[in-house]
Amino acid sequence: MGLSEVLFDKAKNVMPGGVNSPVRAFTAVGASPRFIISADGAVITDADGNRYIDYVGSWGPMILGHNHPLIREAVIQAAERGLSFGAATVAEVTMAELICSLFPTIDMVRMVNSGTEAVMSAIRVARGATGRDKIIKFEGCYHGHCDAMLVSAGSGLMTAGVSASAGVTEGTAKDTLTAPYNDLETTAKMLEVNKDQIAAVIVEPVAANMGVVLPKQGFLKGLRALCDTHGALLIFDEVITGFRLGLGGAQERFGVHPDLTVFGKIIGGGLPVGAYGGRRELMEQVAPLGKVYQAGTLSGNPVAMAAGIAQLTYLKEHPEVYAHLDTLAEKLFGGMRKLIDDLKLPCALNHIGSLGCLFFTPGPVDKFQHAKQADTEAYARYFKHMLGRDIYLAPAQFEAMFISAAHTLEHIDATLDAVENYFKRM
Ligand SMILES: *Cc1c(COP(=O)(O)O)cnc(C)c1O
């Protein structure tokens, strides 16, 4: 038994499932999780001293790779000045100015501590600003675990959702409607049926929590137009896409302007940070200026801000990082797609920039119904093969692969080699 197994047994005794976030338990792949003790660049090291090429990247934040010297230094220096003051700091202003300067749709921003918190707050602003209660979201999109987002489509698809988790009340669920991703027609009908009741439509502009599913041509623009017609706000959840698909996120890439934007992951550089922002008159609804209450003891924490500022500043000053990521991604995902085609495998590969996903189902995969067809047991076998070849993939089919700027062509070659080896035995 390895050290990871020993630790997992101890962990299960004192933590639900042995983890602090469910996917880490490796349940979906029927394996025992590796306990990670350190990470550097593209490589993570477990308690038994195994080293893996990492494609999880802490689920997105580590776009520059692990333990980046600039971020590490910024964190150490901030820590030496004090860990938390619960008072206004320069770093918060710097962070807000950085985000506002890179996102033309954002005049003001509020820092919080996670993506979940940012989504929850943005929804509250949308409801406060519109005086409406209902929200439309999309099947297969993940927006964190606040009650209003843990809701699935009910039988009364058009008028009320049903709780997707124990502990979420019917009262909460009834105000969240769920439409199929990439389906403008159903969304339009929902807005029509619930006339003057929809506060906001929230979407991952590229869905990256059902594997990776790209928006169809015109989907995001269509949502913008529908929201305008119906007086609903459009919220882009850019927790994954923000600063990953480019400095201006998905909204820049697709040229669609949301009313509110939600961030997390990358903006914290690996520390717990989230943020939401938008047009001035919307953000002026937030306390202490406005009537929408939202607060946080550790929000804008100086150490977290230092990490985030260091990462975002590096990206801003080195936009060539994105070209480098694209080169690596083309090589990896392009290589995988070619193998799928050459070997005529029943797989699909979706990717955009440094985000990608191999689905064990023949494509195209452009909505949750398609993603759901994937053979999760086939994914589990693939995952274990790759882990055995020292390549650490997401321990579940419906997650993205994240490439970082610290990956090298050698890492990609080693990965493609392991993939080819597996594919040839499929
Ligand atoms: C991860 C994620 C969240 C939730 O962020 P947490 O920091 O885990 O609370 C919200 N939206 C999207 C798109 C995410 O990927």
Short mmCIF file of C-alpha atoms and ligand atoms in Angstrom, two decimals:
data_model
loop_
_atom_site.label_atom_id
_atom_site.label_comp_id
_atom_site.label_asym_id
_atom_site.label_seq_id
_atom_site.Cartn_x
_atom_site.Cartn_y
_atom_site.Cartn_z
CA MET A 1 0.00 0.00 0.00
CA GLY A 2 1.39 3.40 -0.94
CA LEU A 3 1.45 6.45 1.31
CA SER A 4 -1.42 8.01 -0.65
CA GLU A 5 -3.63 5.02 0.23
CA VAL A 6 -2.64 5.22 3.89
CA LEU A 7 -3.41 8.93 3.95
CA PHE A 8 -6.72 8.40 2.17
CA ASP A 9 -7.81 5.90 4.82
CA LYS A 10 -6.99 8.41 7.54
CA ALA A 11 -8.72 11.19 5.60
CA LYS A 12 -11.93 9.21 5.12
CA ASN A 13 -12.22 8.88 8.88
CA VAL A 14 -12.35 12.62 9.48
CA MET A 15 -13.56 14.20 6.23
CA PRO A 16 -16.59 13.29 4.11
CA GLY A 17 -15.19 11.05 1.39
CA GLY A 18 -11.71 11.97 2.55
CA VAL A 19 -11.73 15.21 0.58
CA ASN A 20 -12.78 18.86 0.65
CA SER A 21 -14.24 18.83 -2.87
CA PRO A 22 -15.95 15.72 -4.29
CA VAL A 23 -14.12 15.22 -7.60
CA ARG A 24 -10.81 14.85 -5.75
CA ALA A 25 -11.94 11.52 -4.30
CA PHE A 26 -11.38 9.79 -7.70
CA THR A 27 -14.78 8.10 -7.27
CA ALA A 28 -15.69 8.59 -10.93
CA VAL A 29 -12.66 6.59 -12.05
CA GLY A 30 -12.76 3.99 -9.29
CA ALA A 31 -9.25 4.77 -8.10
CA SER A 32 -7.58 5.96 -4.93
CA PRO A 33 -6.60 9.65 -4.99
CA ARG A 34 -2.97 10.68 -5.01
CA PHE A 35 -2.00 12.96 -2.15
CA ILE A 36 0.04 15.78 -3.62
CA ILE A 37 2.91 17.17 -1.61
CA SER A 38 4.42 19.65 -4.06
CA ALA A 39 4.19 20.95 -7.58
CA ASP A 40 6.53 22.82 -9.85
CA GLY A 41 5.98 23.95 -13.42
CA ALA A 42 3.92 21.28 -15.20
CA VAL A 43 4.84 18.53 -12.75
CA ILE A 44 3.14 17.49 -9.52
CA THR A 45 4.64 15.10 -6.97
CA ASP A 46 2.67 12.77 -4.72
CA ALA A 47 3.36 11.47 -1.22
CA ASP A 48 5.09 8.39 -2.63
CA GLY A 49 7.45 10.51 -4.69
CA ASN A 50 5.73 9.78 -8.02
CA ARG A 51 6.00 12.68 -10.46
CA TYR A 52 3.22 13.35 -12.94
CA ILE A 53 2.75 15.70 -15.88
CA ASP A 54 -0.28 17.60 -14.64
CA TYR A 55 -3.27 18.51 -16.82
CA VAL A 56 -5.54 19.56 -13.97
CA GLY A 57 -3.64 22.68 -12.96
CA SER A 58 -5.68 23.00 -9.76
CA TRP A 59 -8.75 23.03 -12.08
CA GLY A 60 -7.61 26.09 -13.99
CA PRO A 61 -5.80 28.64 -11.84
CA MET A 62 -2.25 27.51 -12.65
CA ILE A 63 -2.09 28.91 -16.18
CA LEU A 64 1.59 29.78 -15.72
CA GLY A 65 2.33 26.40 -14.16
CA HIS A 66 2.84 25.55 -10.51
CA ASN A 67 5.07 27.47 -8.15
CA HIS A 68 5.80 30.27 -10.60
CA PRO A 69 8.70 32.25 -9.10
CA LEU A 70 7.07 35.67 -9.61
CA ILE A 71 3.86 34.63 -7.91
CA ARG A 72 5.66 32.83 -5.12
CA GLU A 73 7.80 35.92 -4.44
CA ALA A 74 4.78 38.23 -4.46
CA VAL A 75 3.02 35.99 -1.95
CA ILE A 76 6.05 35.79 0.36
CA GLN A 77 6.51 39.55 0.30
CA ALA A 78 2.83 40.19 1.00
CA ALA A 79 2.86 37.67 3.85
CA GLU A 80 5.79 39.48 5.43
CA ARG A 81 3.69 42.64 5.57
CA GLY A 82 0.78 40.91 7.32
CA LEU A 83 -1.81 38.29 6.42
CA SER A 84 -5.07 40.16 6.76
CA PHE A 85 -6.21 43.57 7.92
CA GLY A 86 -9.95 43.64 7.29
CA ALA A 87 -9.40 47.13 5.96
CA ALA A 88 -8.89 48.87 2.63
CA THR A 89 -5.57 48.17 0.89
CA VAL A 90 -3.66 49.37 -2.16
CA ALA A 91 -3.54 45.84 -3.59
CA GLU A 92 -7.33 45.73 -3.90
CA VAL A 93 -7.32 48.90 -5.99
CA THR A 94 -4.51 47.56 -8.18
CA MET A 95 -6.43 44.31 -8.72
CA ALA A 96 -9.68 46.12 -9.57
CA GLU A 97 -7.87 48.45 -11.98
CA LEU A 98 -6.23 45.47 -13.68
CA ILE A 99 -9.53 43.68 -14.25
CA CYS A 100 -11.35 46.85 -15.36
CA SER A 101 -8.53 47.76 -17.75
CA LEU A 102 -8.71 44.37 -19.49
CA PHE A 103 -12.51 44.02 -19.66
CA PRO A 104 -14.32 46.90 -21.40
CA THR A 105 -17.66 45.63 -20.02
CA ILE A 106 -16.45 46.08 -16.45
CA ASP A 107 -16.38 49.52 -14.81
CA MET A 108 -16.40 48.27 -11.24
CA VAL A 109 -15.59 44.99 -9.58
CA ARG A 110 -16.05 43.41 -6.15
CA MET A 111 -13.59 40.80 -4.88
CA VAL A 112 -14.85 37.71 -3.06
CA ASN A 113 -13.27 34.39 -2.03
CA SER A 114 -14.49 31.82 -4.55
CA GLY A 115 -16.27 31.41 -7.84
CA THR A 116 -19.34 30.15 -6.01
CA GLU A 117 -19.52 33.29 -3.94
CA ALA A 118 -19.05 35.46 -7.02
CA VAL A 119 -21.90 33.74 -8.89
CA MET A 120 -24.20 33.93 -5.89
CA SER A 121 -23.50 37.65 -5.54
CA ALA A 122 -23.85 38.44 -9.24
CA ILE A 123 -27.25 36.77 -9.25
CA ARG A 124 -28.28 38.84 -6.25
CA VAL A 125 -27.22 42.01 -8.09
CA ALA A 126 -29.21 40.95 -11.15
CA ARG A 127 -32.29 40.34 -9.04
CA GLY A 128 -31.82 43.58 -7.12
CA ALA A 129 -31.31 45.61 -10.28
CA THR A 130 -34.24 44.14 -12.24
CA GLY A 131 -36.68 43.52 -9.40
CA ARG A 132 -37.24 40.05 -10.90
CA ASP A 133 -36.78 36.63 -9.28
CA LYS A 134 -36.08 33.99 -11.92
CA ILE A 135 -32.80 32.94 -13.47
CA ILE A 136 -32.16 30.88 -16.60
CA LYS A 137 -29.07 28.67 -16.69
CA PHE A 138 -27.96 25.87 -19.02
CA GLU A 139 -27.79 22.13 -18.66
CA GLY A 140 -24.24 20.92 -18.07
CA CYS A 141 -22.94 24.34 -17.04
CA TYR A 142 -21.52 24.56 -13.53
CA HIS A 143 -21.69 27.77 -11.56
CA GLY A 144 -20.50 26.66 -8.15
CA HIS A 145 -22.59 25.27 -5.34
CA CYS A 146 -24.85 28.09 -4.19
CA ASP A 147 -28.44 26.87 -3.72
CA ALA A 148 -29.88 28.70 -6.73
CA MET A 149 -27.44 26.95 -9.08
CA LEU A 150 -27.95 23.40 -7.72
CA VAL A 151 -31.15 23.05 -9.65
CA SER A 152 -32.02 20.95 -12.69
CA ALA A 153 -34.73 21.16 -15.28
CA GLY A 154 -38.04 20.00 -13.81
CA SER A 155 -40.93 18.37 -15.59
CA GLY A 156 -42.42 21.84 -15.87
CA LEU A 157 -39.33 22.67 -17.89
CA MET A 158 -40.63 26.10 -18.86
CA THR A 159 -41.76 27.33 -15.46
CA ALA A 160 -39.89 25.73 -12.54
CA GLY A 161 -36.72 23.81 -11.75
CA VAL A 162 -36.24 21.00 -9.23
CA SER A 163 -33.57 20.71 -6.58
CA ALA A 164 -30.43 18.88 -7.74
CA SER A 165 -29.06 18.42 -4.23
CA ALA A 166 -30.51 17.43 -0.90
CA GLY A 167 -30.84 20.55 1.19
CA VAL A 168 -31.90 22.86 -1.62
CA THR A 169 -35.49 23.88 -0.99
CA GLU A 170 -38.27 23.72 -3.54
CA GLY A 171 -38.80 27.40 -2.93
CA THR A 172 -35.29 28.12 -4.18
CA ALA A 173 -35.44 25.62 -7.04
CA LYS A 174 -38.62 27.05 -8.52
CA ASP A 175 -36.84 30.27 -9.46
CA THR A 176 -34.13 28.59 -11.54
CA LEU A 177 -34.94 27.38 -15.06
CA THR A 178 -32.57 25.19 -17.03
CA ALA A 179 -32.35 25.25 -20.82
CA PRO A 180 -30.22 22.99 -23.04
CA TYR A 181 -26.83 24.53 -23.89
CA ASN A 182 -26.59 25.88 -27.44
CA ASP A 183 -30.38 25.91 -27.73
CA LEU A 184 -31.58 29.45 -28.44
CA GLU A 185 -35.07 28.36 -29.37
CA THR A 186 -35.83 26.84 -25.95
CA THR A 187 -34.24 29.81 -24.21
CA ALA A 188 -36.39 32.20 -26.23
CA LYS A 189 -39.50 30.24 -25.34
CA MET A 190 -38.58 30.26 -21.64
CA LEU A 191 -38.15 34.02 -21.70
CA GLU A 192 -41.50 34.34 -23.47
CA VAL A 193 -43.39 32.04 -21.10
CA ASN A 194 -41.87 33.83 -18.09
CA LYS A 195 -42.35 37.29 -19.48
CA ASP A 196 -41.01 40.07 -17.21
CA GLN A 197 -39.90 37.51 -14.61
CA ILE A 198 -36.36 36.61 -15.71
CA ALA A 199 -33.70 38.63 -13.90
CA ALA A 200 -30.76 37.07 -15.70
CA VAL A 201 -29.50 34.43 -18.05
CA ILE A 202 -26.24 32.96 -16.78
CA VAL A 203 -23.93 30.94 -19.01
CA GLU A 204 -20.42 29.57 -19.25
CA PRO A 205 -19.51 31.17 -22.60
CA VAL A 206 -17.48 28.03 -23.24
CA ALA A 207 -18.85 25.20 -21.15
CA ALA A 208 -15.95 23.54 -19.34
CA ASN A 209 -17.71 21.51 -16.66
CA MET A 210 -19.38 18.88 -18.89
CA GLY A 211 -16.09 18.23 -20.55
CA VAL A 212 -15.46 21.12 -22.93
CA VAL A 213 -18.39 22.17 -25.12
CA LEU A 214 -18.04 25.14 -27.44
CA PRO A 215 -20.82 27.63 -28.08
CA LYS A 216 -22.30 27.19 -31.54
CA GLN A 217 -21.93 30.05 -33.97
CA GLY A 218 -24.46 32.70 -32.94
CA PHE A 219 -25.41 31.16 -29.57
CA LEU A 220 -23.83 33.82 -27.37
CA LYS A 221 -24.86 36.68 -29.68
CA GLY A 222 -28.36 35.22 -29.68
CA LEU A 223 -28.46 35.20 -25.88
CA ARG A 224 -27.38 38.83 -25.87
CA ALA A 225 -30.21 39.74 -28.23
CA LEU A 226 -32.79 37.73 -26.26
CA CYS A 227 -31.75 39.37 -22.99
CA ASP A 228 -32.04 42.81 -24.60
CA THR A 229 -35.50 42.02 -25.92
CA HIS A 230 -36.72 40.80 -22.55
CA GLY A 231 -34.96 43.22 -20.23
CA ALA A 232 -32.98 40.41 -18.60
CA LEU A 233 -29.31 40.72 -17.71
CA LEU A 234 -26.71 38.49 -19.35
CA ILE A 235 -24.15 37.04 -16.93
CA PHE A 236 -21.01 35.40 -18.28
CA ASP A 237 -19.47 32.97 -15.83
CA GLU A 238 -15.84 33.36 -16.87
CA VAL A 239 -14.46 31.54 -13.85
CA ILE A 240 -12.62 29.21 -16.24
CA THR A 241 -12.52 31.19 -19.49
CA GLY A 242 -11.48 34.51 -17.97
CA PHE A 243 -7.78 35.14 -18.67
CA ARG A 244 -7.55 31.64 -20.20
CA LEU A 245 -9.06 32.13 -23.66
CA GLY A 246 -7.12 35.38 -23.88
CA LEU A 247 -6.60 38.48 -21.78
CA GLY A 248 -10.16 39.63 -22.45
CA GLY A 249 -11.69 36.21 -21.82
CA ALA A 250 -14.48 34.60 -23.82
CA GLN A 251 -16.32 37.90 -24.21
CA GLU A 252 -13.42 39.34 -26.20
CA ARG A 253 -12.92 36.15 -28.18
CA PHE A 254 -16.58 35.92 -29.23
CA GLY A 255 -17.26 39.67 -29.30
CA VAL A 256 -20.31 39.44 -27.05
CA HIS A 257 -20.73 41.84 -24.15
CA PRO A 258 -22.39 40.55 -20.97
CA ASP A 259 -23.89 42.84 -18.34
CA LEU A 260 -22.13 41.10 -15.48
CA THR A 261 -19.04 38.89 -15.45
CA VAL A 262 -17.94 36.40 -12.84
CA PHE A 263 -14.33 35.36 -12.24
CA GLY A 264 -12.43 32.90 -10.06
CA LYS A 265 -9.60 30.42 -10.50
CA ILE A 266 -6.93 32.25 -12.60
CA ILE A 267 -7.47 35.64 -10.95
CA GLY A 268 -6.29 34.19 -7.63
CA GLY A 269 -3.09 32.68 -9.00
CA GLY A 270 -3.80 29.59 -6.86
CA LEU A 271 -5.18 31.34 -3.80
CA PRO A 272 -8.91 31.43 -2.98
CA VAL A 273 -10.30 34.39 -4.94
CA GLY A 274 -13.41 35.21 -6.91
CA ALA A 275 -14.82 38.45 -8.31
CA TYR A 276 -17.85 39.85 -10.05
CA GLY A 277 -18.10 43.04 -12.02
CA GLY A 278 -19.97 44.93 -14.66
CA ARG A 279 -21.36 48.27 -15.72
CA ARG A 280 -21.16 51.10 -13.22
CA GLU A 281 -24.90 51.49 -12.68
CA LEU A 282 -25.25 47.79 -11.94
CA MET A 283 -22.31 47.59 -9.56
CA GLU A 284 -23.52 50.74 -7.82
CA GLN A 285 -26.39 48.59 -6.56
CA VAL A 286 -23.92 46.83 -4.25
CA ALA A 287 -23.53 47.86 -0.58
CA PRO A 288 -22.38 50.27 0.74
CA LEU A 289 -23.49 52.27 -2.31
CA GLY A 290 -26.69 50.39 -3.03
CA LYS A 291 -29.31 48.10 -1.58
CA VAL A 292 -27.80 44.75 -2.59
CA TYR A 293 -25.98 43.48 0.48
CA GLN A 294 -22.75 41.54 0.06
CA ALA A 295 -19.70 41.43 2.32
CA GLY A 296 -16.66 39.31 3.23
CA THR A 297 -14.24 39.25 6.16
CA LEU A 298 -11.36 38.01 4.03
CA SER A 299 -12.48 39.50 0.69
CA GLY A 300 -9.60 41.24 -1.07
CA ASN A 301 -7.17 39.50 1.26
CA PRO A 302 -3.71 41.04 0.76
CA VAL A 303 -1.86 37.76 0.20
CA ALA A 304 -4.50 36.52 -2.27
CA MET A 305 -4.46 39.87 -4.07
CA ALA A 306 -0.66 39.71 -4.34
CA ALA A 307 -0.85 36.29 -6.02
CA GLY A 308 -3.62 37.40 -8.37
CA ILE A 309 -1.96 40.68 -9.28
CA ALA A 310 1.33 38.92 -9.99
CA GLN A 311 -0.34 36.39 -12.30
CA LEU A 312 -2.58 38.87 -14.13
CA THR A 313 0.24 41.40 -14.50
CA TYR A 314 2.48 38.73 -15.96
CA LEU A 315 -0.23 37.75 -18.45
CA LYS A 316 -0.86 41.39 -19.35
CA GLU A 317 2.84 42.06 -19.92
CA HIS A 318 3.43 38.77 -21.75
CA PRO A 319 0.46 38.30 -24.06
CA GLU A 320 2.67 35.93 -26.06
CA VAL A 321 1.82 33.37 -23.36
CA TYR A 322 -1.46 32.80 -25.18
CA ALA A 323 0.26 32.11 -28.50
CA HIS A 324 2.53 29.66 -26.70
CA LEU A 325 -0.48 27.95 -25.08
CA ASP A 326 -2.16 27.74 -28.49
CA THR A 327 0.94 26.10 -29.98
CA LEU A 328 1.04 23.49 -27.22
CA ALA A 329 -2.72 22.95 -27.48
CA GLU A 330 -2.62 22.53 -31.27
CA LYS A 331 0.07 19.94 -30.89
CA LEU A 332 -1.64 18.00 -28.11
CA PHE A 333 -5.29 18.23 -29.10
CA GLY A 334 -4.54 18.22 -32.83
CA GLY A 335 -2.39 15.12 -32.30
CA MET A 336 -5.11 13.38 -30.31
CA ARG A 337 -7.73 14.22 -32.91
CA LYS A 338 -5.54 12.83 -35.69
CA LEU A 339 -5.08 9.59 -33.75
CA ILE A 340 -8.85 9.33 -33.28
CA ASP A 341 -9.39 9.85 -37.01
CA ASP A 342 -6.59 7.53 -38.15
CA LEU A 343 -7.67 4.72 -35.82
CA LYS A 344 -11.39 5.42 -36.43
CA LEU A 345 -12.11 5.47 -32.68
CA PRO A 346 -15.58 6.22 -31.30
CA CYS A 347 -14.28 9.35 -29.54
CA ALA A 348 -14.72 13.08 -29.89
CA LEU A 349 -12.24 15.79 -29.05
CA ASN A 350 -13.40 19.31 -28.28
CA HIS A 351 -10.92 22.09 -27.69
CA ILE A 352 -10.48 25.83 -27.69
CA GLY A 353 -7.12 27.34 -26.83
CA SER A 354 -5.56 25.57 -23.86
CA LEU A 355 -8.84 23.90 -22.81
CA GLY A 356 -9.75 20.54 -24.21
CA CYS A 357 -11.64 17.33 -23.56
CA LEU A 358 -11.57 13.82 -24.95
CA PHE A 359 -15.05 12.29 -24.90
CA PHE A 360 -15.52 8.55 -25.13
CA THR A 361 -18.46 8.94 -27.46
CA PRO A 362 -18.49 9.70 -31.17
CA GLY A 363 -19.17 13.39 -31.68
CA PRO A 364 -20.20 15.96 -32.27
CA VAL A 365 -20.65 16.92 -28.62
CA ASP A 366 -22.38 20.27 -28.45
CA LYS A 367 -24.76 19.89 -25.58
CA PHE A 368 -25.11 18.03 -22.29
CA GLN A 369 -27.30 15.32 -23.82
CA HIS A 370 -24.39 14.44 -26.12
CA ALA A 371 -21.74 14.67 -23.39
CA LYS A 372 -23.84 12.39 -21.18
CA GLN A 373 -23.56 9.63 -23.81
CA ALA A 374 -19.85 9.31 -23.03
CA ASP A 375 -18.71 5.92 -21.76
CA THR A 376 -17.45 6.83 -18.29
CA GLU A 377 -16.00 3.37 -17.73
CA ALA A 378 -13.93 3.75 -20.87
CA TYR A 379 -12.73 7.08 -19.52
CA ALA A 380 -11.82 5.42 -16.20
CA ARG A 381 -9.69 2.83 -18.02
CA TYR A 382 -7.98 5.55 -20.05
CA PHE A 383 -7.40 7.64 -16.91
CA LYS A 384 -5.73 4.73 -15.12
CA HIS A 385 -3.54 3.96 -18.10
CA MET A 386 -2.40 7.58 -18.27
CA LEU A 387 -1.79 7.75 -14.51
CA GLY A 388 0.33 4.63 -14.85
CA ARG A 389 2.35 6.50 -17.47
CA ASP A 390 2.81 9.41 -15.01
CA ILE A 391 0.24 11.66 -16.63
CA TYR A 392 -2.27 13.21 -14.28
CA LEU A 393 -5.62 13.86 -15.96
CA ALA A 394 -8.87 15.00 -14.36
CA PRO A 395 -10.29 12.01 -12.47
CA ALA A 396 -13.65 12.28 -14.26
CA GLN A 397 -14.88 12.31 -17.86
CA PHE A 398 -16.78 15.57 -17.59
CA GLU A 399 -13.82 17.81 -16.84
CA ALA A 400 -11.42 19.80 -18.95
CA MET A 401 -7.74 19.23 -19.63
CA PHE A 402 -5.82 22.39 -18.75
CA ILE A 403 -2.53 23.16 -20.46
CA SER A 404 -0.20 25.61 -18.73
CA ALA A 405 2.58 27.80 -20.06
CA ALA A 406 5.01 25.60 -18.12
CA HIS A 407 4.22 22.57 -20.28
CA THR A 408 6.89 21.92 -22.89
CA LEU A 409 6.81 20.21 -26.26
CA GLU A 410 8.56 17.28 -24.54
CA HIS A 411 5.69 17.00 -22.03
CA ILE A 412 3.21 17.07 -24.90
CA ASP A 413 5.16 14.43 -26.82
CA ALA A 414 5.27 12.14 -23.78
CA THR A 415 1.52 12.64 -23.33
CA LEU A 416 0.72 11.94 -26.99
CA ASP A 417 2.88 8.84 -26.82
CA ALA A 418 0.91 7.51 -23.84
CA VAL A 419 -2.39 8.36 -25.55
CA GLU A 420 -1.34 6.60 -28.76
CA ASN A 421 -0.24 3.58 -26.79
CA TYR A 422 -3.67 3.40 -25.17
CA PHE A 423 -5.65 4.12 -28.34
CA LYS A 424 -3.89 1.32 -30.22
CA ARG A 425 -5.13 -1.17 -27.63
CA MET A 426 -8.70 0.13 -27.57
C1 LIG B 1 -15.04 26.31 -10.63
C2 LIG B 1 -16.19 27.04 -11.16
C3 LIG B 1 -17.07 27.77 -10.34
C4 LIG B 1 -16.99 27.73 -8.85
O1 LIG B 1 -15.81 28.27 -8.36
P1 LIG B 1 -15.31 27.81 -6.90
O2 LIG B 1 -14.11 28.70 -6.67
O3 LIG B 1 -14.99 26.37 -7.00
O4 LIG B 1 -16.42 28.10 -5.97
C5 LIG B 1 -18.06 28.53 -10.94
N1 LIG B 1 -18.19 28.57 -12.28
C6 LIG B 1 -17.39 27.88 -13.10
C7 LIG B 1 -17.56 27.99 -14.56
C8 LIG B 1 -16.38 27.07 -12.57
O5 LIG B 1 -15.62 26.35 -13.38
#
